[in-house]
mmCIF file of C-alpha atoms in Angstrom:
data_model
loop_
_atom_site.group_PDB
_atom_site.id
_atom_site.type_symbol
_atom_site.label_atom_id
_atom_site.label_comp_id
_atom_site.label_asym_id
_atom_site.label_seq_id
_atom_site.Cartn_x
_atom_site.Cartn_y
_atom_site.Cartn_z
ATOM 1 C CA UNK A 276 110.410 96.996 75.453
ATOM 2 C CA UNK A 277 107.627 97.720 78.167
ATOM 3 C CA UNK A 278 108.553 93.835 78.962
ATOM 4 C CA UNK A 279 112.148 94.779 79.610
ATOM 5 C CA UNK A 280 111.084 98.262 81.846
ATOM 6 C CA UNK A 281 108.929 96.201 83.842
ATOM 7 C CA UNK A 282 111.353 93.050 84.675
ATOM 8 C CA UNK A 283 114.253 95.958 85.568
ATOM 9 C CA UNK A 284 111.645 97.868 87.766
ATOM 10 C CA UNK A 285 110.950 94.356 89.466
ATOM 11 C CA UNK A 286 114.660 93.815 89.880
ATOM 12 C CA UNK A 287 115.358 97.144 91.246
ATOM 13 C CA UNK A 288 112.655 96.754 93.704
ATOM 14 C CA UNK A 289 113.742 93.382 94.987
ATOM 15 C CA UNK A 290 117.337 94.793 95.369
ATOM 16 C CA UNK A 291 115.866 97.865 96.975
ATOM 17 C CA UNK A 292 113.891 95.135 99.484
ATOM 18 C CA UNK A 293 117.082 92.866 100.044
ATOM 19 C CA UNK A 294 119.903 95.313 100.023
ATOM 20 C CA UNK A 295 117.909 98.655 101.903
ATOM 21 C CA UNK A 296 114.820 98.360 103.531
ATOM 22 C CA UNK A 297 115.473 95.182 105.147
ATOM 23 C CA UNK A 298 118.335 96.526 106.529
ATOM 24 C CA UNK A 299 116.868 99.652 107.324
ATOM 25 C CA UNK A 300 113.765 98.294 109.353
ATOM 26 C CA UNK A 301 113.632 95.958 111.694
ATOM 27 C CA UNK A 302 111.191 93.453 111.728
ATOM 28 C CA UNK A 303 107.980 94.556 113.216
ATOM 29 C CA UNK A 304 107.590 93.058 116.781
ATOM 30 C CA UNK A 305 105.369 89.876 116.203
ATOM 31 C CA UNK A 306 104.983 87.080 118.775
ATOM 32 C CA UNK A 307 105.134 83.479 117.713
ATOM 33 C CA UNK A 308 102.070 81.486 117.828
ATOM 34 C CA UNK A 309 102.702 80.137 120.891
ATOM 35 C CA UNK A 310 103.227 83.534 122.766
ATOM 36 C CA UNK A 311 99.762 84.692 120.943
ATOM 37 C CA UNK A 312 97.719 81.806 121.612
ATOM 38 C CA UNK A 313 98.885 82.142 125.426
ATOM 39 C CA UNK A 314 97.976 86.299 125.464
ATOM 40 C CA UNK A 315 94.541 85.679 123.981
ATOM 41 C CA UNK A 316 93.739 82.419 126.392
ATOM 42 C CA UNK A 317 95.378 84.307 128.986
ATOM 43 C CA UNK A 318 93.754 87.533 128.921
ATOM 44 C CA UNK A 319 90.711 86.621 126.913
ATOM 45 C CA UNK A 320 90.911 88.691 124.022
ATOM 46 C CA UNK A 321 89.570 89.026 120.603
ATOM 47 C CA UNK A 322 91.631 89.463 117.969
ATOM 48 C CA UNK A 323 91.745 90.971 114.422
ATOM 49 C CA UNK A 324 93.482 89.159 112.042
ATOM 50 C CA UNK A 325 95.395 91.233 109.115
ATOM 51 C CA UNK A 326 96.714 88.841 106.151
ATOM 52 C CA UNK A 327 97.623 89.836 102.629
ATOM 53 C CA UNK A 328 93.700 89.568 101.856
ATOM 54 C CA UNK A 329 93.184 92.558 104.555
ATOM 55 C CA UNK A 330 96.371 94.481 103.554
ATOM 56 C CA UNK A 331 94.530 94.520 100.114
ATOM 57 C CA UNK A 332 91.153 96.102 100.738
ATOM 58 C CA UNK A 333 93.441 98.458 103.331
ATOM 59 C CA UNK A 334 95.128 99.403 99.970
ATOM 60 C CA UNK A 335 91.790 100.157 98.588
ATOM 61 C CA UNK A 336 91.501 96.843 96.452
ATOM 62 C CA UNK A 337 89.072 94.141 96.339
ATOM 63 C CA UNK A 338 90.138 90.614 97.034
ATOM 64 C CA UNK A 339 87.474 87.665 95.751
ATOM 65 C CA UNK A 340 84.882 88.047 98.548
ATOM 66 C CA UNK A 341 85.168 91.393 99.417
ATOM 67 C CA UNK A 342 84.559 94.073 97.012
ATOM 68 C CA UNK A 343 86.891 97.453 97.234
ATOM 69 C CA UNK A 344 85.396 99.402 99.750
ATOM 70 C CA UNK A 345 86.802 102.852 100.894
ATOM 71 C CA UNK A 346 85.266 102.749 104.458
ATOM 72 C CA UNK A 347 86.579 99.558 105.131
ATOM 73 C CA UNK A 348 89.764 100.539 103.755
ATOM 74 C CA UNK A 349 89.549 103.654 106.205
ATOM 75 C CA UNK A 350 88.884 101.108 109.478
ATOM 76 C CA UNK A 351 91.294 98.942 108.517
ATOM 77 C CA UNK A 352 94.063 101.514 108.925
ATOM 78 C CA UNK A 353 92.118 102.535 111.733
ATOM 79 C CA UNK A 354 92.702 99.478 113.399
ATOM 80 C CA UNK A 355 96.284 98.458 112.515
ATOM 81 C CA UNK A 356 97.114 101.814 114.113
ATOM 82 C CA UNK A 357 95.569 101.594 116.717
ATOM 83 C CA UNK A 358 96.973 102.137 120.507
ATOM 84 C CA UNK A 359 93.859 100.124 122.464
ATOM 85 C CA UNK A 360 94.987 97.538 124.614
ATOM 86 C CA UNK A 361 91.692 96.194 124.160
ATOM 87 C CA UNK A 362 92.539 95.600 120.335
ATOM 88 C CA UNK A 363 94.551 92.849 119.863
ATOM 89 C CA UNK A 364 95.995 92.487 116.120
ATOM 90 C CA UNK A 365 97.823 90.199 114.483
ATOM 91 C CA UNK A 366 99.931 90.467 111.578
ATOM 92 C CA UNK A 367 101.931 87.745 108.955
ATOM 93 C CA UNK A 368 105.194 86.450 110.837
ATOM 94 C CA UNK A 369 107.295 86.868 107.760
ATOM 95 C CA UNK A 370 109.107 90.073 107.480
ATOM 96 C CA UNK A 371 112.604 88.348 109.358
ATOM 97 C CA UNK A 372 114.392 85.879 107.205
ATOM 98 C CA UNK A 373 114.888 83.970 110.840
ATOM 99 C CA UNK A 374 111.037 83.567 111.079
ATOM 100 C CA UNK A 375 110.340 83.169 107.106
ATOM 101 C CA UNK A 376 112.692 80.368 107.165
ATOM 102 C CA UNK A 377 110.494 78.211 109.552
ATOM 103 C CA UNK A 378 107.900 78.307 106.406
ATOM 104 C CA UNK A 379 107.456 75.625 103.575
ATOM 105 C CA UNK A 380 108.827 76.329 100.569
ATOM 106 C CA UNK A 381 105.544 77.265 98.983
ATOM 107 C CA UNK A 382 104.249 79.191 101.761
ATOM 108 C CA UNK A 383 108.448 81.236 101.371
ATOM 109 C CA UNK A 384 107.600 81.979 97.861
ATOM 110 C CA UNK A 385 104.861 83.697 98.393
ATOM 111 C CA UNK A 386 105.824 85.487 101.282
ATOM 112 C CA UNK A 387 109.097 86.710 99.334
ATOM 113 C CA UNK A 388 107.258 87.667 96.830
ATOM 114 C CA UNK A 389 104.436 89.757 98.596
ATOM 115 C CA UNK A 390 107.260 91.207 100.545
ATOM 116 C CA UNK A 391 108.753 92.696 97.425
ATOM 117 C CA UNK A 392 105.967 94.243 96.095
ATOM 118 C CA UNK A 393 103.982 95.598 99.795
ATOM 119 C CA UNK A 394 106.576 95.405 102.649
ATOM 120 C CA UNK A 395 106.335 99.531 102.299
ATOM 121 C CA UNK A 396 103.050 99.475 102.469
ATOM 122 C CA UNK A 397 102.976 97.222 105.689
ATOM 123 C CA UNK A 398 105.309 99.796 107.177
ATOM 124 C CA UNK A 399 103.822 102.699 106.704
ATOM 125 C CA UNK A 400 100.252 100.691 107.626
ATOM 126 C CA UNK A 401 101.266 99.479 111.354
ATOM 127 C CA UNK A 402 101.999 101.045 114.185
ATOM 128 C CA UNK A 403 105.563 100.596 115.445
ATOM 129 C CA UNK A 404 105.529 100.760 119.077
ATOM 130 C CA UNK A 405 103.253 97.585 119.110
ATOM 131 C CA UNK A 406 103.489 93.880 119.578
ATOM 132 C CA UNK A 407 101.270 91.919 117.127
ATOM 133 C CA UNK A 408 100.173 89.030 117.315
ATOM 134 C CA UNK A 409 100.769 86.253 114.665
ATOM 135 C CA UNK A 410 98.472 85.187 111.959
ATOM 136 C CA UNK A 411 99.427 81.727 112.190
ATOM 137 C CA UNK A 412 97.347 81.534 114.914
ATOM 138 C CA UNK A 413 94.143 80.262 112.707
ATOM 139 C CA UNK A 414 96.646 78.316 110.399
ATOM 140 C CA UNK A 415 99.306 76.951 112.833
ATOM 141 C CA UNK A 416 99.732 73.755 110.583
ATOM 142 C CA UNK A 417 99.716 74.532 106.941
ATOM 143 C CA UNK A 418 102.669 77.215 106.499
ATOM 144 C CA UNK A 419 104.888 75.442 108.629
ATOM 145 C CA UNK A 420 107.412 73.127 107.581
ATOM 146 C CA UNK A 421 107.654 71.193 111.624
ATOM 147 C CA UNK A 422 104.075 69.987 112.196
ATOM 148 C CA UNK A 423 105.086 68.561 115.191
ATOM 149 C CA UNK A 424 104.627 71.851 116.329
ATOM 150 C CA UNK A 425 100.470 71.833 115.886
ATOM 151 C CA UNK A 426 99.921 69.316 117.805
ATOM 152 C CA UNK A 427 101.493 70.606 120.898
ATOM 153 C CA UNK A 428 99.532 74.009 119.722
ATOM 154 C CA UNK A 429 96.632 72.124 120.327
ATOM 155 C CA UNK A 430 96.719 70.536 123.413
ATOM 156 C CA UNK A 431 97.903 74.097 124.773
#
């Protein structure tokens, strides 16, 4: 029976993803990797990467080389809110099916399936009047299905 509650509760949730709040929200503004490699070489900035490992301890969790940590979890939030120009952030490129679909298949599943389960809690995490920058940035080759791509990434 608790079998049963919990595959409804999934299926509710992923109809409450697909059907509501990705119709509800937009996207979060996110450059591509070749807008955020040009910002950082451009202006010379440092950048703060946030994948599902950071939205994890932000959630108060531990992931398997950081242990839960309720200051970190505090500066996390800290810094995906924050307003400094001098803070450049980037965030996972996968919240529009347009952008998702430029994924392998593997890298989709995942994505879909983290989206599911957190994309509320990336909402209510970020700050919406901001451009991110893309975590791809530091793995421009492996998610992507055109690898064509990396190469031109890295004679940029």
């Amino acid at each position: 029976m608790k079998t049963l509650y919990l595959t409804l509760k999934r299926y509710c949730i992923l109809i409450l993803n697909i059907a509501v709040l990705k119709y509800l929200f937009p996207a979060p503004k996110i450059l591509t990797v070749e807008e955020s490699i040009l910002r950082i070489t451009e202006n010379k900035k440092s950048v703060s990467r946030f994948g599902d490992g950071e939205l994890w301890c932000l959630l108060g969790g531990g992931i398997r080389y950081q242990n839960s940590d309720p200051l970190l979890a505090n500066r996390l939030k800290e810094i995906l809110l924050s307003r400094e120009k001098e803070i450049e952030v980037c965030l996972p490129d996968v919240f529009s099916t347009n952008r998702l679909s430029l994924r392998t298949a593997e890298n989709q599943y995942f994505w879909k399936n983290h989206i599911v389960d957190h994309r509320m809690d990336w909402y209510r995490a970020i700050n919406w009047k901001r451009t991110y920058l893309n975590t791809a940035i530091s793995r421009f080759y492996i998610p992507f299905m055109d690898k064509k791509q990396s190469k031109k990434q890295l004679s940029s």
